[in-house]
Coordinates of C-alpha atoms in Angstrom, one line a residue:
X1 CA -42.4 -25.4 11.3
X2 CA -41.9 -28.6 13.1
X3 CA -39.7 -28.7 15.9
X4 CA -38.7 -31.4 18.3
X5 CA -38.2 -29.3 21.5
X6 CA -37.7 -30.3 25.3
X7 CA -38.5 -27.8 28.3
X8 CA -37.0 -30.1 31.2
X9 CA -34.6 -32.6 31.5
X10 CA -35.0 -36.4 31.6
X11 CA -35.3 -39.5 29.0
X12 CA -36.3 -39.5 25.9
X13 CA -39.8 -39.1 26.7
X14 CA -39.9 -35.6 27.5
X15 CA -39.2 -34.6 24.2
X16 CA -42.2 -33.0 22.2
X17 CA -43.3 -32.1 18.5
X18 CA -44.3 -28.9 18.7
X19 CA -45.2 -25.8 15.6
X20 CA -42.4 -23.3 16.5
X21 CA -41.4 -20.1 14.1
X22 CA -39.3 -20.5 11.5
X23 CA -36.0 -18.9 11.9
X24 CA -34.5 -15.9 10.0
X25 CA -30.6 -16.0 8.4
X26 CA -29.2 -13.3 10.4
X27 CA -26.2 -11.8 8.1
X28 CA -23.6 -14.2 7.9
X29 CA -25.9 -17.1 8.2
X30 CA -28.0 -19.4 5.4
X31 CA -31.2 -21.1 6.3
X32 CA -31.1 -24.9 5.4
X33 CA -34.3 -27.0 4.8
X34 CA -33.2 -29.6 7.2
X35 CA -33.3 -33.5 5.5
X36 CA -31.6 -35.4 7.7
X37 CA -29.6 -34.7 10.9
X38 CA -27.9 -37.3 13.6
X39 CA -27.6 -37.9 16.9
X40 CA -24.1 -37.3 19.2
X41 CA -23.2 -38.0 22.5
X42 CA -23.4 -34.4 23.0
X43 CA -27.6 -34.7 22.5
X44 CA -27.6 -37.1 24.9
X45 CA -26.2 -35.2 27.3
X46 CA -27.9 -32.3 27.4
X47 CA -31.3 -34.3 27.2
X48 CA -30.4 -35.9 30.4
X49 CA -29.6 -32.8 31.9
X50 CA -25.8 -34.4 33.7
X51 CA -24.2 -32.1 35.6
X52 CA -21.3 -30.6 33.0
X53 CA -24.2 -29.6 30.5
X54 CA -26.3 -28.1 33.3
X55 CA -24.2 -25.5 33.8
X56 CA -23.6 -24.7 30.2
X57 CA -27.9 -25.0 29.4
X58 CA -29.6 -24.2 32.7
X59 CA -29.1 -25.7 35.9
X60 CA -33.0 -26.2 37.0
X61 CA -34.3 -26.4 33.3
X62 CA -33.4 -26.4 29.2
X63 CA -33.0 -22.3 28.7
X64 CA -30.6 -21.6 26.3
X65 CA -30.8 -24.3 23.8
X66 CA -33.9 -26.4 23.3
X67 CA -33.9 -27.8 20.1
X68 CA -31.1 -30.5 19.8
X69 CA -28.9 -31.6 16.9
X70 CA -25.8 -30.4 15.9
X71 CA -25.3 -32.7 13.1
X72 CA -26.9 -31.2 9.5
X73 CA -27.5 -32.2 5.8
X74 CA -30.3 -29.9 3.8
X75 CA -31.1 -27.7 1.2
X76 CA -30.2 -23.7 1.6
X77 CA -33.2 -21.8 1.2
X78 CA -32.1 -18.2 1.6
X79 CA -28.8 -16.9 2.8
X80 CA -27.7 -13.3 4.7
X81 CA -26.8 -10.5 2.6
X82 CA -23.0 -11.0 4.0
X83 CA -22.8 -14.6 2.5
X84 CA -20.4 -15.0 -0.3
X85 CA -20.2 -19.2 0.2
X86 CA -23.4 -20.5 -0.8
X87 CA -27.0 -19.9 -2.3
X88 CA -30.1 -21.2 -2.3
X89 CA -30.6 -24.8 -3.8
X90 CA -27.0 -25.6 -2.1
X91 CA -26.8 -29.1 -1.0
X92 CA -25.1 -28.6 2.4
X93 CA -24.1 -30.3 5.6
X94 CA -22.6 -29.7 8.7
X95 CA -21.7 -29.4 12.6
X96 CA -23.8 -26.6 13.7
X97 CA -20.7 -26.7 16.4
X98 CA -22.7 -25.9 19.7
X99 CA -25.8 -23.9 18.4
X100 CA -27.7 -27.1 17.8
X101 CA -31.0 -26.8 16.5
X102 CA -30.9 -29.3 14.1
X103 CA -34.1 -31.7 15.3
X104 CA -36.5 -29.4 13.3
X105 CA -37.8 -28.3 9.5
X106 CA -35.4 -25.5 9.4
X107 CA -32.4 -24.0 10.7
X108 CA -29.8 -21.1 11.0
X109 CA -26.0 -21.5 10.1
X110 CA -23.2 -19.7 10.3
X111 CA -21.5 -20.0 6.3
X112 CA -17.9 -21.3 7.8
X113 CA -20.4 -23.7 9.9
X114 CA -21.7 -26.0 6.6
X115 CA -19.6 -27.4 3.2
X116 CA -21.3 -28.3 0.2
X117 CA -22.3 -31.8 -0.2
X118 CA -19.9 -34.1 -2.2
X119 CA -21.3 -35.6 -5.2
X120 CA -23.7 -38.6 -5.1
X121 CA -23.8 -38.1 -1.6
X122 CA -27.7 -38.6 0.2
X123 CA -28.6 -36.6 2.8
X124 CA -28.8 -39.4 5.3
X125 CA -25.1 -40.4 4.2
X126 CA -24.6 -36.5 4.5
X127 CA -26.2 -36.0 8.1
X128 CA -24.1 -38.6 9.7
X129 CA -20.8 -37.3 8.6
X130 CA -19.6 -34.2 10.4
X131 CA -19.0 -34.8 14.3
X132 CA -17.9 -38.5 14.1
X133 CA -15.8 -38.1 11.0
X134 CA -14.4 -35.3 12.6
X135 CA -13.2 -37.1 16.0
X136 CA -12.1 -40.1 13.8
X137 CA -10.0 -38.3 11.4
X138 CA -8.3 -35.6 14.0
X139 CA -7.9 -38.7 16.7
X140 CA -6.3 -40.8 14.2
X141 CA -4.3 -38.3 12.5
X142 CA -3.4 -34.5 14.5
X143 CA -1.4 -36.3 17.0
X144 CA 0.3 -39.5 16.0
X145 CA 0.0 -39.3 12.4
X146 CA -0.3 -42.2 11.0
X147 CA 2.3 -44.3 8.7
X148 CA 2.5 -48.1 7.8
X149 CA 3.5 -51.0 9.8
X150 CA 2.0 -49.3 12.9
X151 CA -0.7 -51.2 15.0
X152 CA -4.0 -48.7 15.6
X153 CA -6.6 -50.4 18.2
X154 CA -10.1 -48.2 18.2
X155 CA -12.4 -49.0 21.8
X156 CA -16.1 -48.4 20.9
X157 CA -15.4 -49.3 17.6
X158 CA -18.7 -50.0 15.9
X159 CA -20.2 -46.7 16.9
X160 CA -20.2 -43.7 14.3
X161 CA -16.1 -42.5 15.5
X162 CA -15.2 -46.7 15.1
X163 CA -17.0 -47.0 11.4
X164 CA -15.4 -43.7 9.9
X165 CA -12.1 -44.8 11.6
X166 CA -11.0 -48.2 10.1
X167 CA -11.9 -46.3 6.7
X168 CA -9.7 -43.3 7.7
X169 CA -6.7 -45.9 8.7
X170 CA -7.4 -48.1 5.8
X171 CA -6.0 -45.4 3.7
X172 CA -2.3 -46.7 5.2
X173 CA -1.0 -50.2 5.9
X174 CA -2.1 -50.9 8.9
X175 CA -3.1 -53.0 11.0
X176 CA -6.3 -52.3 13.2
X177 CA -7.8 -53.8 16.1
X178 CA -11.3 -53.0 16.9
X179 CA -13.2 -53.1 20.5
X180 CA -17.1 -53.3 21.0
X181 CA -19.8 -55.0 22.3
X182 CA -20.6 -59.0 20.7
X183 CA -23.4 -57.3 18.6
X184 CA -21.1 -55.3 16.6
X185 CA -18.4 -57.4 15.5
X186 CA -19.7 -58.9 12.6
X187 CA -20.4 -55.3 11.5
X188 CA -16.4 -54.5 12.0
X189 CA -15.2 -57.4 10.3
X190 CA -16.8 -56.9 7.3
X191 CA -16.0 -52.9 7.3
X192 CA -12.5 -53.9 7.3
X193 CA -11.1 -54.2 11.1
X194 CA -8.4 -56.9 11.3
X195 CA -8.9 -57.9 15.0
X196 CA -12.2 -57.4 16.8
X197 CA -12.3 -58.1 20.4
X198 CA -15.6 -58.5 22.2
X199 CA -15.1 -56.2 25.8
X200 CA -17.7 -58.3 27.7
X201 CA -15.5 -61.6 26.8
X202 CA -11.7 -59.7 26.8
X203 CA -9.7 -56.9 28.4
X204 CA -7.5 -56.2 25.7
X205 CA -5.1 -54.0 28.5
X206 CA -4.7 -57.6 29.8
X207 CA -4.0 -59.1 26.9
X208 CA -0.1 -58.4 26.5
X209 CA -0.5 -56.5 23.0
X210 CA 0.7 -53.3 22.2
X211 CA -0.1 -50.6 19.9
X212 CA 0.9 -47.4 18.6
X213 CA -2.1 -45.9 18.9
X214 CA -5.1 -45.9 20.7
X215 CA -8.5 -44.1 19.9
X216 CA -10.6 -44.4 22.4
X217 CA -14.4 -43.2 22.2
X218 CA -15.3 -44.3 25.1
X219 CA -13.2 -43.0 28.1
X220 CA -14.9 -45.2 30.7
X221 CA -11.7 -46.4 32.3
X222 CA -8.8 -44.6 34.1
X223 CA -6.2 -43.3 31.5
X224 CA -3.6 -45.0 33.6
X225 CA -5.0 -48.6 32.5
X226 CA -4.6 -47.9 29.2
X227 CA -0.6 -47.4 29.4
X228 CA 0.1 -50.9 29.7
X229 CA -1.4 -51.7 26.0
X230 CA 0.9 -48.9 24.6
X231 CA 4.1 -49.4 22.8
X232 CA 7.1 -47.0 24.0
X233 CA 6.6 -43.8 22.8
X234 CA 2.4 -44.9 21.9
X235 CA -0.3 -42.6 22.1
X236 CA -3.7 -43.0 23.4
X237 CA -5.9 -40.7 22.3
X238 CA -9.8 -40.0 23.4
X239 CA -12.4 -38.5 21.7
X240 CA -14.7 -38.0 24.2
X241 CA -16.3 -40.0 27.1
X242 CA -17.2 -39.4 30.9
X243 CA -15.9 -36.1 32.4
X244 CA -14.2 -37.6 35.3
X245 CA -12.1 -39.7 32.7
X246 CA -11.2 -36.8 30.6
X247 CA -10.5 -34.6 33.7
X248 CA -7.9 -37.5 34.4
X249 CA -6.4 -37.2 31.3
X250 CA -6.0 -33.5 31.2
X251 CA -4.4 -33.5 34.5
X252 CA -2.0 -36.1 34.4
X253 CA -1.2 -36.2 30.5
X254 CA 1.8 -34.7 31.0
X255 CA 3.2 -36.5 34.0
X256 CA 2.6 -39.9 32.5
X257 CA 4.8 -38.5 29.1
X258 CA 7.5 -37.4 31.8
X259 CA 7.7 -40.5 33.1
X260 CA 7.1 -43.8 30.7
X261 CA 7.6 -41.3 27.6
X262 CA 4.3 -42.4 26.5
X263 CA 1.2 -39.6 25.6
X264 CA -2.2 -39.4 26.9
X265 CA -4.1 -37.3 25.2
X266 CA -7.4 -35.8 24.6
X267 CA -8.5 -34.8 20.8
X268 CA -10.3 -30.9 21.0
X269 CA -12.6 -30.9 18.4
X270 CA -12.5 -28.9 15.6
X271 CA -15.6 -29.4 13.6
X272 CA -16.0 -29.4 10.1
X273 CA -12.5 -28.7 9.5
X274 CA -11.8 -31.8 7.3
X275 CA -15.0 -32.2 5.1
X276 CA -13.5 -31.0 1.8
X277 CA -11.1 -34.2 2.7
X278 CA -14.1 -36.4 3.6
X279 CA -15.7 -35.4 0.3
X280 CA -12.7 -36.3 -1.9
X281 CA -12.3 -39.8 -0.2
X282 CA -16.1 -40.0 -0.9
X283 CA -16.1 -39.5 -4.5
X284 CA -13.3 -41.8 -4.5
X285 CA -15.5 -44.7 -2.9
X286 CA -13.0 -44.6 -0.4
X287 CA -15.7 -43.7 2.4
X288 CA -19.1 -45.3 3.3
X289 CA -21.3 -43.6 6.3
X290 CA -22.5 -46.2 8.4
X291 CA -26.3 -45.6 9.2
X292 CA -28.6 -47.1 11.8
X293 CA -32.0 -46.5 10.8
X294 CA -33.0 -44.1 9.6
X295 CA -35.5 -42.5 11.8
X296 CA -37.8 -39.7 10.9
X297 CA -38.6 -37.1 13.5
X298 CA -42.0 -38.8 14.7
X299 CA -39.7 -41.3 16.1
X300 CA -36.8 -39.0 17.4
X301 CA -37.5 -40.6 21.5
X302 CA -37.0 -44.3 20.2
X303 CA -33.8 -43.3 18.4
X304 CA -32.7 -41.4 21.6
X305 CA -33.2 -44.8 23.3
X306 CA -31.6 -46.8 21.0
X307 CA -28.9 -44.9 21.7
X308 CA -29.1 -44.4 25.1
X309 CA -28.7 -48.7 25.1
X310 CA -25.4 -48.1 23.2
X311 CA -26.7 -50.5 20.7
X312 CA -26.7 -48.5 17.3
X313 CA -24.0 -49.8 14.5
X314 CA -22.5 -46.5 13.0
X315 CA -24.7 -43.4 13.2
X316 CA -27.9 -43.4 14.2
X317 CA -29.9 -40.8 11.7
X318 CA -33.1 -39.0 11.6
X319 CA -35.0 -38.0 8.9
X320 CA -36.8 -34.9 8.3
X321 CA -39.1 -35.1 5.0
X322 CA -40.6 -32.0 3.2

């Protein structure tokens, strides 16, 4: 089968098409015909080989995990003998939660690991679903849930956690204020954000507005800044970001709460918890995946780079046809 691997770390150009074998569904795991898959901030980190993912893959060099992609949609094509969930001609997707392998013609996952697909979803739509959904959802919801009258402001809003999120807060009446770069605001607007502030015009901790929630999927900033654009009692709540950021957020969480009896918070993923959800507000035409492309695998390094410039609108998606 066809396999994008990479055997060092570095840009986008070290990664290679190569024949590699075809796994084989251990007991508890189906083997999906991979359509479509997407690409996380989690890819691009261990591509680039920064110091966090390092220790987790191989300091020197790729070792444990050398086929990227986390994010799934296929087609089941044989399942182990200890599978009771699906069987073959499923229409699946999901977060392959840290085993990756999803840049390639086939792969291996655990049964609790996919969902079936909702109906009338595509397997691009499918594919760009399962991390950013999840972050969204559990950001907006596990921590200050949501009710209506509150004010909800989302930083990095036109990437794949921003799209799903206005949807997911939509559901309530509320009012949402998005944050992004001036490429993506004409994209928020017309997806439903009620505000949109451009970051390289406006720093909207300066601004004197307050919110009950923030959802940050950024994290570039100090967690302290943030404090000043929260109501009493707000929440701000990241989904992911630089390390150093979330370090300061995990350590000092708790004093800041003590103190201004505001929360600081980091959301700990759990993936492909909520996708029966995601599917019911799908076949409602409550939810619409935004897609940037899509790519096909040829073209996997230009879609790394595209996202690499933090220019994509919604989730960039790859391709992978029979």
């Amino acid at each position: 089968m066809k396999a994008a691997i990479y055997t060092q770390y570095g840009s986008p150009d070290v990664l290679q098409l190569r024949d590699v074998d075809k796994p084989v569904p251990k007991d508890t795991e189906v083997l999906i015909r991979v359509h479509a898959t997407s690409i996380n901030d989690w890819d691009w980190g261990l591509l680039n080989g920064d110091a966090v993912n390092r220790l987790i893959n191989g300091i020197f060099k790729p070792k444990k995990m050398n086929i990227l992609g986390s994010d799934i949609a296929g087609r089941v094509e044989a399942v182990g003998k200890a599978v009771t969930c699906f069987k073959p001609g499923d229409d699946v997707y999901g977060d392959l939660a840290g085993r990756f392998g999803g840049f390639a013609d086939y792969v291996c996952a655990l049964q609790n690991q996919v969902a079936k697909m909702a109906i009338g979803m595509s397997f691009e739509q499918a594919a760009a679903i399962p991390q950013a959904g999840m972050l969204a959802l559990q950001g907006l919801f596990d921590i200050l849930p949501l009710k209506d009258g509150q004010k909800v402001l989302i930083n990095g809003a036109g990437g794949g956690v921003g799209t799903f999120g206005i949807q997911f807060a939509k559901q309530f009446d509320v009012e949402v204020t998005g944050v992004d770069s001036t490429g993506k605001l004409e994209l928020m607007r017309r997806i439903g954000f009620d505000h949109v502030i451009d970051y390289t015009q406006e720093d909207f901790t300066q601004s004197g507005r307050e919110y009950d929630l923030i959802v940050d999927a950024k994290t570039n900033r100090s967690s302290f800044v943030y404090l000043r654009a929260l109501k009493p009692s707000g929440v701000y709540a990241t989904v992911g970001g630089r390390v150093p950021r979330l370090l300061q957020v995990a350590l000092f969480g708790k004093p800041i709460q003590w103190l201004t009896g505001k929360q600081t918070r980091i959301v700990v993923l759990r993936a492909n918890r909520d996708l029966a959800y995601i599917n019911e507000l799908f076949e409602a035409g409550k939810l619409t995946p935004v897609i940037d492309g899509p790519y096909t695998l040829n073209q996997l390094a230009d879609a790394f780079r595209h996202f690499g410039r933090a220019e994509h609108q919604g989730k960039i998606v790859v391709t992978i046809p029979a």
